Coordinates of C-alpha atoms in Angstrom, one line a residue:
M1 CA 3.3 5.9 27.8
S2 CA -0.4 6.9 28.4
E3 CA -3.0 7.1 26.0
A4 CA -2.9 10.6 26.9
M5 CA 0.8 11.3 26.3
N6 CA -0.1 10.1 22.0
E7 CA -4.1 11.9 21.7
E8 CA -2.2 13.4 19.0
M9 CA -0.5 11.3 17.2
Y10 CA -4.1 9.6 17.7
Q11 CA -6.1 12.9 16.2
E12 CA -3.5 12.9 13.6
L13 CA -4.6 9.4 12.7
R14 CA -8.1 9.1 12.8
R15 CA -8.0 13.0 10.5
A16 CA -5.6 10.9 7.6
A17 CA -8.4 8.4 8.0
E18 CA -11.4 10.0 7.4
A19 CA -9.6 11.6 4.1
H20 CA -9.2 7.5 3.2
R21 CA -12.9 6.1 4.1
Q22 CA -14.1 9.3 2.2
T23 CA -12.1 9.2 -0.7
R24 CA -12.3 5.2 -1.2
K25 CA -16.0 5.8 -1.2
Y26 CA -16.3 8.5 -3.7
V27 CA -13.6 6.0 -5.9
Q28 CA -15.6 3.4 -5.7
N29 CA -18.3 5.1 -7.5
F30 CA -17.2 5.9 -10.0
I31 CA -13.8 3.4 -10.8
K32 CA -15.4 2.0 -14.6
P33 CA -14.6 -0.3 -17.3
G34 CA -13.1 2.3 -19.6
M35 CA -11.1 4.5 -18.0
T36 CA -7.5 4.2 -17.8
M37 CA -5.4 3.7 -15.3
I38 CA -4.1 7.6 -15.3
E39 CA -7.3 8.2 -15.3
I40 CA -8.7 6.6 -12.2
C41 CA -5.3 7.2 -10.2
E42 CA -5.4 11.3 -11.1
E43 CA -8.7 11.5 -9.9
L44 CA -7.9 9.4 -6.8
E45 CA -5.3 11.4 -5.1
A46 CA -6.7 14.4 -6.1
T47 CA -9.4 14.3 -4.5
S48 CA -7.1 12.4 -1.4
R49 CA -4.9 15.3 -1.5
A50 CA -7.9 18.2 -0.8
L51 CA -9.9 15.7 1.6
V52 CA -6.7 15.3 4.1
A53 CA -6.4 19.1 3.1
E54 CA -2.2 18.6 2.0
K55 CA 0.5 20.7 3.2
G56 CA 3.6 20.6 1.9
L57 CA 5.6 17.8 4.0
E58 CA 2.4 18.3 7.0
A59 CA -0.1 16.6 5.3
G60 CA -0.9 14.7 2.0
L61 CA -0.2 11.2 0.4
A62 CA 1.5 8.8 1.8
F63 CA 2.3 6.5 -0.7
P64 CA 1.8 6.2 -4.8
T65 CA -1.8 4.3 -5.8
G66 CA -1.4 1.6 -6.3
C67 CA -3.5 -0.1 -9.3
S68 CA -1.7 -3.4 -9.0
L69 CA -4.1 -5.6 -11.9
N70 CA -4.5 -9.2 -12.2
H71 CA -1.7 -11.5 -11.5
C72 CA 0.3 -8.0 -10.7
A73 CA -0.3 -8.5 -7.5
A74 CA 1.2 -5.0 -5.6
H75 CA 3.3 -1.3 -7.4
Y76 CA 2.4 -1.2 -9.6
T77 CA 1.0 2.8 -10.6
P78 CA 1.1 3.7 -13.4
N79 CA 4.3 5.8 -16.0
P80 CA 3.6 9.2 -17.1
G81 CA 2.4 8.0 -21.4
D82 CA 0.8 4.7 -19.9
K83 CA -2.4 3.8 -22.4
T84 CA -3.8 0.8 -20.6
V85 CA -6.6 0.6 -19.7
L86 CA -9.8 -1.1 -17.3
Q87 CA -10.8 -3.6 -18.4
Y88 CA -14.1 -5.6 -17.1
N89 CA -12.8 -8.5 -16.2
D90 CA -9.5 -7.1 -14.7
I91 CA -9.2 -7.4 -10.7
C92 CA -7.6 -4.3 -9.6
K93 CA -5.9 -3.7 -6.1
I94 CA -6.8 -0.1 -4.6
D95 CA -3.7 0.8 -2.9
F96 CA -3.9 4.3 -1.2
G97 CA -2.1 6.2 1.3
T98 CA -3.1 9.6 3.2
H99 CA -1.2 10.8 6.2
V100 CA -1.1 13.9 8.8
N101 CA 2.2 15.3 10.3
G102 CA 3.6 11.6 8.8
R103 CA 1.2 9.4 11.0
I104 CA 0.4 7.2 7.4
I105 CA -2.9 5.7 7.2
D106 CA -2.6 2.7 4.5
C107 CA -4.7 0.7 2.8
A108 CA -6.7 -0.6 0.1
F109 CA -9.8 -3.0 -1.2
T110 CA -9.8 -5.0 -4.4
V111 CA -12.3 -3.6 -7.2
A112 CA -13.6 -6.4 -9.5
F113 CA -17.1 -5.8 -12.0
D114 CA -17.2 -9.5 -12.8
P115 CA -19.2 -11.6 -10.1
K116 CA -17.3 -14.1 -10.7
Y117 CA -14.7 -12.8 -8.5
D118 CA -16.5 -13.0 -5.8
Q119 CA -15.6 -15.6 -3.9
M120 CA -11.7 -14.5 -3.9
L121 CA -12.8 -11.0 -2.7
K122 CA -14.4 -13.4 -0.1
A123 CA -11.6 -14.9 0.8
V124 CA -8.9 -12.7 0.9
K125 CA -11.5 -9.9 2.8
D126 CA -12.1 -12.5 6.0
A127 CA -8.9 -13.4 6.4
T128 CA -7.4 -10.0 6.7
N129 CA -10.3 -9.5 9.5
T130 CA -9.0 -12.4 10.9
G131 CA -5.7 -10.6 11.1
I132 CA -6.8 -7.3 12.6
R133 CA -9.1 -9.4 15.0
V134 CA -5.8 -11.9 15.7
A135 CA -3.9 -8.9 16.5
G136 CA -2.9 -7.9 20.3
I137 CA -0.7 -6.1 22.9
D138 CA 1.7 -9.6 23.3
V139 CA 0.6 -11.1 20.9
P140 CA 3.3 -13.1 18.8
L141 CA 3.9 -11.6 14.4
N142 CA 3.8 -15.7 13.7
E143 CA -0.2 -16.4 15.8
L144 CA -1.5 -14.0 13.3
G145 CA 0.4 -15.6 9.9
E146 CA -1.3 -19.2 11.1
A147 CA -4.5 -17.3 12.0
I148 CA -4.9 -15.7 8.5
Q149 CA -3.5 -18.3 6.0
E150 CA -5.6 -20.7 8.0
V151 CA -8.8 -19.7 6.8
M152 CA -7.8 -17.6 2.9
E153 CA -6.6 -21.3 2.1
S154 CA -10.0 -22.5 3.4
Y155 CA -11.5 -21.3 0.5
E156 CA -11.6 -22.4 -3.3
I157 CA -13.0 -20.1 -6.4
E158 CA -14.3 -21.8 -9.6
L159 CA -12.6 -19.5 -12.6
N160 CA -14.1 -21.4 -17.0
G161 CA -15.5 -24.4 -15.1
K162 CA -11.6 -25.1 -13.6
V163 CA -11.4 -24.8 -9.2
F164 CA -8.5 -23.1 -8.1
P165 CA -7.0 -23.7 -4.9
I166 CA -7.0 -19.8 -2.8
K167 CA -3.4 -19.7 -1.6
C168 CA -1.6 -16.3 0.3
I169 CA 1.4 -14.7 -1.1
R170 CA 3.7 -15.8 1.4
N171 CA 6.1 -13.0 0.3
L172 CA 4.2 -10.6 0.2
N173 CA 3.5 -9.0 4.4
G174 CA 2.3 -6.7 6.5
H175 CA 3.9 -4.0 8.2
L176 CA 4.6 -1.7 11.2
I177 CA 4.6 1.4 10.3
G178 CA 6.9 4.9 11.5
Q179 CA 6.3 7.9 11.6
Y180 CA 6.4 10.0 7.8
R181 CA 8.4 5.3 6.9
I182 CA 6.0 2.9 5.9
H183 CA 7.8 0.2 6.0
A184 CA 9.1 0.3 10.0
G185 CA 10.9 -3.4 10.5
K186 CA 8.6 -6.0 12.1
T187 CA 7.2 -7.9 9.0
V188 CA 3.2 -9.9 9.5
P189 CA 4.4 -12.7 8.0
I190 CA 0.3 -14.6 5.7
V191 CA 1.4 -18.0 5.8
K192 CA 3.0 -20.0 9.5
G193 CA 5.9 -19.9 10.3
G194 CA 7.0 -16.1 10.3
E195 CA 9.0 -14.4 13.4
T196 CA 7.8 -14.2 16.5
T197 CA 8.3 -10.5 18.1
R198 CA 5.9 -10.2 20.3
M199 CA 3.2 -6.5 19.2
E200 CA 3.6 -3.5 21.6
E201 CA 1.4 -0.9 23.0
N202 CA 1.4 2.2 21.2
E203 CA 2.3 0.6 17.6
I204 CA 0.7 1.2 14.1
Y205 CA 0.4 -1.6 12.2
A206 CA -0.7 -2.4 8.3
I207 CA -2.3 -5.5 8.2
E208 CA -2.2 -6.5 4.8
T209 CA -3.6 -10.1 2.8
F210 CA -3.1 -11.1 -0.7
G211 CA -4.9 -13.9 -2.1
T212 CA -3.9 -15.8 -5.8
T213 CA -5.4 -18.3 -7.8
G214 CA -1.3 -18.6 -8.4
K215 CA 2.4 -20.3 -7.4
G216 CA 1.7 -18.3 -3.9
T217 CA 4.9 -16.3 -4.7
V218 CA 5.6 -12.9 -6.3
H219 CA 9.3 -11.4 -8.2
D220 CA 9.7 -7.9 -9.4
D221 CA 8.6 -7.3 -12.6
N222 CA 9.4 -5.3 -15.3
D223 CA 9.3 -1.1 -15.7
C224 CA 9.6 0.2 -11.6
S225 CA 6.7 3.5 -11.0
H226 CA 7.7 3.2 -6.8
Y227 CA 10.5 4.8 -5.8
M228 CA 11.1 6.5 -2.4
K229 CA 14.7 7.2 0.0
N230 CA 16.5 5.3 1.9
F231 CA 15.1 5.6 6.0
D232 CA 18.9 5.4 7.2
E233 CA 21.0 6.5 4.4
Q234 CA 23.6 8.3 5.2
F235 CA 25.6 11.1 3.2
V236 CA 26.6 10.7 0.2
P237 CA 28.6 12.5 -2.1
L238 CA 26.7 12.6 -5.5
R239 CA 29.5 14.1 -8.3
L240 CA 26.7 14.6 -11.2
A241 CA 24.7 18.4 -10.7
K242 CA 21.1 17.1 -12.0
S243 CA 21.5 13.6 -9.3
K244 CA 22.3 16.6 -6.5
H245 CA 18.7 18.4 -8.0
L246 CA 17.4 15.6 -8.8
L247 CA 17.5 14.2 -4.7
N248 CA 16.8 18.2 -3.4
T249 CA 12.8 18.0 -4.9
I250 CA 12.8 14.5 -3.5
T251 CA 13.5 15.5 -0.1
E252 CA 11.9 18.9 -0.6
N253 CA 8.7 16.7 -2.3
F254 CA 8.2 14.4 -0.9
G255 CA 11.0 13.5 2.4
T256 CA 11.0 9.8 2.9
L257 CA 7.8 9.0 1.9
A258 CA 7.2 7.0 -1.2
F259 CA 6.4 9.0 -4.7
C260 CA 6.5 7.6 -8.2
K261 CA 7.1 9.1 -11.9
R262 CA 3.2 10.9 -12.4
W263 CA 4.4 12.6 -8.9
L264 CA 7.8 14.0 -9.7
E265 CA 7.1 15.2 -13.1
R266 CA 4.0 17.2 -11.1
A267 CA 7.0 18.5 -8.8
G268 CA 8.2 19.7 -12.2
A269 CA 11.2 17.1 -12.4
E270 CA 12.2 17.3 -16.4
K271 CA 14.8 14.5 -18.0
Y272 CA 15.4 13.0 -14.5
L273 CA 15.3 9.1 -16.1
M274 CA 19.6 9.8 -15.6
S275 CA 19.7 10.8 -12.5
L276 CA 18.2 9.0 -10.9
K277 CA 19.0 5.0 -11.9
D278 CA 22.1 7.0 -10.5
L279 CA 19.9 8.2 -6.9
C280 CA 19.4 4.1 -6.9
E281 CA 22.7 2.9 -8.0
K282 CA 24.3 5.0 -5.1
G283 CA 21.7 3.3 -2.5
I284 CA 20.7 7.0 -1.2
V285 CA 16.5 6.2 -3.4
D286 CA 15.5 2.5 -3.9
P287 CA 13.6 1.6 -6.3
Y288 CA 10.2 -0.3 -6.2
P289 CA 9.2 -2.9 -8.6
P290 CA 5.9 -4.0 -10.1
L291 CA 5.7 -7.4 -7.7
V292 CA 4.0 -10.0 -10.1
D293 CA 2.9 -14.1 -10.1
A294 CA 1.8 -16.0 -12.6
K295 CA 0.8 -15.0 -15.7
G296 CA -3.0 -15.4 -16.2
C297 CA -4.1 -16.0 -12.7
I298 CA -6.0 -13.4 -10.4
T299 CA -5.1 -11.1 -7.0
A300 CA -6.5 -9.7 -4.6
Q301 CA -5.7 -8.0 -1.3
Y302 CA -7.1 -5.8 1.9
E303 CA -5.5 -4.1 4.1
H304 CA -6.5 -1.4 7.0
T305 CA -4.1 0.2 9.8
I306 CA -4.7 -0.3 13.3
L307 CA -3.2 1.2 16.8
L308 CA -2.8 -1.3 19.0
R309 CA -3.8 1.5 22.3
P310 CA -2.4 0.4 25.8
T311 CA -6.6 -0.4 26.7
C312 CA -7.6 -1.1 22.6
K313 CA -7.1 -2.1 19.7
E314 CA -8.6 1.3 17.0
V315 CA -9.0 -0.5 13.2
I316 CA -8.8 3.1 12.8
S317 CA -9.2 3.2 9.0
R318 CA -11.9 0.4 9.4
G319 CA -15.4 2.0 7.5
S320 CA -19.5 1.3 6.3
D321 CA -17.3 -0.3 3.1
Y322 CA -14.3 -2.4 4.9

């Protein structure tokens, strides 16, 4: 495929990326301790919707705003009624996505107000940039993992008089991105020993790395907020009228993009918890609960979306900030 044939896709990605850059610049200025997580997410999402010129499934938000705190590394967004307030000593991963015509920008950064976390942020940013540097057409995915791990684990951090090695979270990874499909099959490991599959021309990847002072693995936590229709889901007959109705709401508003309970309510869903559980049990919708390392540890994330054009590697979501 020549670049000319893909120019439309490239332009859609760039439009989504520009909205992401402008949104996060605004967020970096307003996010402060004392705000509730719901306030932060709603402000970010309203800004992002306006900047990407949201229009049904043609353009908008690609997935819920992750704002995972401290030992929680990913997939936390507040559910309705969540009273959590951002604290000065929290370390918060802001992970949000924009899309134009299903061309998704998946890009994340870490917010920390206390300078004691600087070394953690530096390690993860360096690791992500290393992954971006090593990436390219015909490069085996495991080469990225090995290079990322070597850089990440060359750092350590002193917290309250104790020195911790910074580890990669080995069961989190980057991923291939498809149209309206955030995880499109191939994974980009962040430790050595991953798959030897190669990156290919015109593929779009999320290159993301996670550092931790904990065990280096995450597990599911309670109170799920993130959900997504199963991309390959075949028709499943539904007995319950309420489940059918909820599925229609999901299909019309989100298609195969991820969503959260706040967004279901925004779309007008009421008393939907049993129906949502039914759709999950039938495999039509998949839940993505918060992913946590050991309590008391800290985790950080940086992520960019890259496009492997035939002639060059474009870091589409790169900005003046990171």
